[in-house]
XYZ file of C-alpha atoms in Angstrom:
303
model
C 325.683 27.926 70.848
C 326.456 24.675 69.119
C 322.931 23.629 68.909
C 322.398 25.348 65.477
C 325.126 24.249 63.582
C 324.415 20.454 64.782
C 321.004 20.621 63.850
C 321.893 22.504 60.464
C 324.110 19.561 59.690
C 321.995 16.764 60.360
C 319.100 18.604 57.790
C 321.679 18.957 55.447
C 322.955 15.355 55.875
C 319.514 14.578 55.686
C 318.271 16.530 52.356
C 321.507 15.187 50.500
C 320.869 11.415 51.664
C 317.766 11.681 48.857
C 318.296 11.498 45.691
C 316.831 14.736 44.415
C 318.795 17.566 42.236
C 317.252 20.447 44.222
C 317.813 20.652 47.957
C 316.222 24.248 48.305
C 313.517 24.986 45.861
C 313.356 28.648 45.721
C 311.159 29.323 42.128
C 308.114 27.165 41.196
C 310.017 24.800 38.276
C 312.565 24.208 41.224
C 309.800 22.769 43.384
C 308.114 21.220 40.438
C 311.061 19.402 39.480
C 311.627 18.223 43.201
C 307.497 17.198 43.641
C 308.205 14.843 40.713
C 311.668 13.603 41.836
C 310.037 12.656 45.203
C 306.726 11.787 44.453
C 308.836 8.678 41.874
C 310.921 8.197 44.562
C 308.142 7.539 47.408
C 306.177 5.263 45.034
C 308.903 2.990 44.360
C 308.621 1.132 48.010
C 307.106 1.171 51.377
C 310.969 2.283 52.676
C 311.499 5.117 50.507
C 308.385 6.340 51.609
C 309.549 6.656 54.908
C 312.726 7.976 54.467
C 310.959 11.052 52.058
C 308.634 11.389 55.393
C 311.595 11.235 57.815
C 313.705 14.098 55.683
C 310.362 16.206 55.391
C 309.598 16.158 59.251
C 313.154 16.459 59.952
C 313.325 20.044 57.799
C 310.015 20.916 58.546
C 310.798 21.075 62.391
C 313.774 22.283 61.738
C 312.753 25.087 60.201
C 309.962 26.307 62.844
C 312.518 25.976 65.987
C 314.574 27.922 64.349
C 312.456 30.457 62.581
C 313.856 29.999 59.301
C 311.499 30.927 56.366
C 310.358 29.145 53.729
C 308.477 26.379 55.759
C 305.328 27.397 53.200
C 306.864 25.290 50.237
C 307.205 22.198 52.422
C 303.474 22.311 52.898
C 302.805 22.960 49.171
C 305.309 20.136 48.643
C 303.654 17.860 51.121
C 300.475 18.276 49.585
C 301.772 17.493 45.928
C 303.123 13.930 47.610
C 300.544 12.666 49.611
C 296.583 12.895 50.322
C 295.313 16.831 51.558
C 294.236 15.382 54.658
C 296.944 13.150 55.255
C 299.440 16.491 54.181
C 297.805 18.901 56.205
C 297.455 16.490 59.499
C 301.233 15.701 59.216
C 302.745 19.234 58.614
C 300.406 20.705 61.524
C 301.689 18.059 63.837
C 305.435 18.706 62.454
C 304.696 22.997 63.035
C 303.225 22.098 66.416
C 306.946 20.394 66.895
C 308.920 22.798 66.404
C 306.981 25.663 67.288
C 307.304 24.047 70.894
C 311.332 23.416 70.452
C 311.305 27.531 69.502
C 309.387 27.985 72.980
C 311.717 25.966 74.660
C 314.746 27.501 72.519
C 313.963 30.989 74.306
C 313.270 30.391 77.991
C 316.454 30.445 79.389
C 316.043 34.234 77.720
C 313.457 34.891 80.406
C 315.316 36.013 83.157
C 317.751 38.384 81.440
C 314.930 40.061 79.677
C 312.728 40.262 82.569
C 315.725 42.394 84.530
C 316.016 44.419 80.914
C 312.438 45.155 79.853
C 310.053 44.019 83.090
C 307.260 46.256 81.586
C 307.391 44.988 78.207
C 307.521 41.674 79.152
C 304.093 42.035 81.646
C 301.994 43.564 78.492
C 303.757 40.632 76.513
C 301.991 38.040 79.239
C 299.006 40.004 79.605
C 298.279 39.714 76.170
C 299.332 35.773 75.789
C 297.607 35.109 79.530
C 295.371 37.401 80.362
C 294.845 39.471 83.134
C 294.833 37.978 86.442
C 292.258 39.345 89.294
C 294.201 41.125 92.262
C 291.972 39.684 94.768
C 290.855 36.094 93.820
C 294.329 35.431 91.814
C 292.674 33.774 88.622
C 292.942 34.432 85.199
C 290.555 35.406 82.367
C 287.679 33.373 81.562
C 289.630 32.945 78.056
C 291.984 30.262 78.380
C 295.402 31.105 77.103
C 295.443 28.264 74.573
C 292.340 29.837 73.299
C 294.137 33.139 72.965
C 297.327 31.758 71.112
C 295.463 30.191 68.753
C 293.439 33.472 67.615
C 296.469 35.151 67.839
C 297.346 32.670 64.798
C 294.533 32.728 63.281
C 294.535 36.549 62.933
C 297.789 36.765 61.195
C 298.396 39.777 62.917
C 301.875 38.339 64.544
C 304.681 36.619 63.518
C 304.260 32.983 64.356
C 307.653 33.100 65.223
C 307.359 36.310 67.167
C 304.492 34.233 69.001
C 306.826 30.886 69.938
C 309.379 33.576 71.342
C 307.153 35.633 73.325
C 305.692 32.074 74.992
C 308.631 31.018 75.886
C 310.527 34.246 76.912
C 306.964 34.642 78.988
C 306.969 31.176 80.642
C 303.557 29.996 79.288
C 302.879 26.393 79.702
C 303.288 24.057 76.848
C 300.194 22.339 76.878
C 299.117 25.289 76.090
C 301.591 26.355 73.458
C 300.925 23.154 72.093
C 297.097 23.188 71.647
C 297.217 27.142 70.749
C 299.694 26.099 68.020
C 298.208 23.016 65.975
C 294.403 24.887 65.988
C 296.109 28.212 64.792
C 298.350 26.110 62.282
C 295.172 23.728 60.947
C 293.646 26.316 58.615
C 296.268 27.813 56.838
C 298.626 24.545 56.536
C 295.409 23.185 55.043
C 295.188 25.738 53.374
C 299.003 25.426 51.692
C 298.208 21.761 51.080
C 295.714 21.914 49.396
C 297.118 24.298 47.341
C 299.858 21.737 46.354
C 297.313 18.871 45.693
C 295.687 21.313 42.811
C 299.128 21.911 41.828
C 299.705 18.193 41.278
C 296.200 17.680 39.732
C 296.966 20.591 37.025
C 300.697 19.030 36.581
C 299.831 15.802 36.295
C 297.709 15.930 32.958
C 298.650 13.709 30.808
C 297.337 14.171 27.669
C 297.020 18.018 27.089
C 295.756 17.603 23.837
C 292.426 16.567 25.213
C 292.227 18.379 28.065
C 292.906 22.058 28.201
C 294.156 23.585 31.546
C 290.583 25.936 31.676
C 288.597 22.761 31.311
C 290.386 20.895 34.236
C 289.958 23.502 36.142
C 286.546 23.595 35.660
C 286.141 20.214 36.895
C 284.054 19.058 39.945
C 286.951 17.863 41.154
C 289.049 21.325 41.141
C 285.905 23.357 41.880
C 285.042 21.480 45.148
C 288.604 21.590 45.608
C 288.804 25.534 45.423
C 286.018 26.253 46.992
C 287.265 24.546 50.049
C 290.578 26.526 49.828
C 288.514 30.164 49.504
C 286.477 29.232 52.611
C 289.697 28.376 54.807
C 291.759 31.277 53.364
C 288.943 33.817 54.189
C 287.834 32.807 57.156
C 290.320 33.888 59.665
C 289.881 37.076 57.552
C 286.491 37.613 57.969
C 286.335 36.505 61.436
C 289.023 38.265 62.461
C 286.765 40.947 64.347
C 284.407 37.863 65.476
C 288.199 36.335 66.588
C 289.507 39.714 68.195
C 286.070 40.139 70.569
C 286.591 36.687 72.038
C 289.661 37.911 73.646
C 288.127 41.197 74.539
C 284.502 40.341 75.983
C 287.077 37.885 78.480
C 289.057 40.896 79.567
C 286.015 43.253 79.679
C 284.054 41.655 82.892
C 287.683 42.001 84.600
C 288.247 45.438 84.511
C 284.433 46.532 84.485
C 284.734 44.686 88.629
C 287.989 46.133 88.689
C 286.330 49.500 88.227
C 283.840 48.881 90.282
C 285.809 48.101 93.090
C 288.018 51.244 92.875
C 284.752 53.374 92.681
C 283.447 52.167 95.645
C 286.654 52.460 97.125
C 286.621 56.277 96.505
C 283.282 56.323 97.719
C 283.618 55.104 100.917
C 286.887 57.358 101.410
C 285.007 60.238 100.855
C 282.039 59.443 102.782
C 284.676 58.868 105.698
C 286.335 61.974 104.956
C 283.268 63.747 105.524
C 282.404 62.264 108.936
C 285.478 63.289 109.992
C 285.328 66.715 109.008
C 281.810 66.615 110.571
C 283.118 65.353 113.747
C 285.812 67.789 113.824
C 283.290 70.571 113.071
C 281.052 69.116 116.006
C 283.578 68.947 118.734
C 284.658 72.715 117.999
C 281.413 73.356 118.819
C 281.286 72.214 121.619
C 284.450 73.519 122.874
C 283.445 76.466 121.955
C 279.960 76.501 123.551
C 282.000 75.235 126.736
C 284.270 78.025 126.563
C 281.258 80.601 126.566
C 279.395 79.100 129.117
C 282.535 79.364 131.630
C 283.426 83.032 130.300
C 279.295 83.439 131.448
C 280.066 81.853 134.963
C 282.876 83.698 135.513
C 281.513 87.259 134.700
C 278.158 86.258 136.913
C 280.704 85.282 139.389
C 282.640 88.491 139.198
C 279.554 90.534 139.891
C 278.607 92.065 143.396
């Protein structure tokens, strides 16, 4: 496939056209260095701006559709650069991107693994979908967007493993698309953020008169870490509250579908048992008929 290695060149092409000395951060001085290279770079005109946004989308979507890790240090980096909200809006949109192009990547997978691994592939779209009722056809009262994005939420699963499954599965990309920015919103925000404090903390000035405890004992930092405990622990501690929304949906389904298969049994046995009284009533009979001509016979026979 020539798709990756065109793609691969036009990041590359794209990371080199800025003029920063680190490409790939891999430690935190390396991103450091590259938050302050950009961050002079953006604020020196309207259309360097624009091209740090265009590179950052570019490698950020790159990145998803192709599960590459690493794709957290473009969200700390985005929120070093620009406003939380503005950082965290942006890189959902951009994992939204290229979370669909990973879907889309992996259906023409679908019918090859569907001849290889049918089962696995129905507990796969169970699980993503839902189970469907025999009779009336629908789905679960849980929407399937609804169930990708807990799915996201809880952590439990790749993200990746999630795009390939959708598209290997054949889910509609509406769906993949809402189920993937609401999963993505809290912990992206939660990265961001993360790189604003890292800004605020770097960005000191004069050290001398402000010590790093005392800054981050600021208002400022405190509201600002505060709101990153509450969105890094609540898909945590609602993952149970998160888990039962996709179980109390499947629960009504197979409570009817066991229902239906009792009373199905039920009414088997209950003709069963006609039968066998039916049987037993009609040997009577024959029987009773059989005497009763033996009787005639013998009263026949006599003189």
């Amino acid at each position: 496939m020539l798709l990756f290695p065109l793609t691969t060149a036009v990041v590359l092409l794209s990371l080199y056209s800025l003029p920063i000395s680190v490409a790939f951060p891999r430690t935190l001085p390396e991103l450091a260095a590259l938050g302050r290279e950009l961050h002079a770079y953006s604020q020196s005109g309207p259309l360097h701006l624009a091209h740090v946004i265009g590179v950052l989308s570019v490698t950020a979507v790159w990145k998803h559709a192709w599960s590459i890790p690493g794709s957290v240090i473009w969200n700390v980096l985005a929120g070093a650069l620009f406003h939380p909200v503005l950082a965290t809006l942006l890189l959902s949109a951009l994992t939204t991107l290229g979370s669909i192009f990973a879907t889309l990547l992996c259906a023409p997978l679908a019918p090859s693994l569907s001849r290889l691994f049918p089962r696995a592939l129905q507990i796969t779209r169970i699980a993503l979908e839902g189970e469907s009722n025999l009779s009336t056809g629908k789905k679960s009262n849980s929407p399937t967007w609804a169930r990708l994005s807990v799915l996201r939420l809880v952590g439990v699963v790749p993200w990746s493993g999630i795009n390939i499954a959708c598209g290997v599965c054949g889910v509609a990309i509406s769906d993949c698309l809402l189920g993937a920015f609401i999963g993505c919103l809290p912990w992206t925000a939660v990265t961001c953020q993360i790189g604003d404090i890292l800004q605020t903390v770097a960005s000191t000035t004069s050290p001398s008169q402000q010590t790093v405890s005392s800054l981050l004992t600021s208002p400022d930092i405190l509201v600002k870490l505060a709101f990153l405990s509450f969105l890094s622990l609540a898909p945590i501690l609602g993952r149970e509250r998160l888990r039962s929304m996709i179980s109390a949906s499947s629960s009504p389904q197979s409570n009817r579908s066991s229902l239906t298969q009792e009373e199905r049994v039920s009414r088997w046995t209950w003709v069963q048992q006609w039968k066998v009284r039916l049987s037993s009533h009609s040997r009577t009979q024959r029987e009773e008929h059989q005497l009763l001509e033996a009787l005639i016979q013998e009263k026949s026979s006599l003189p």
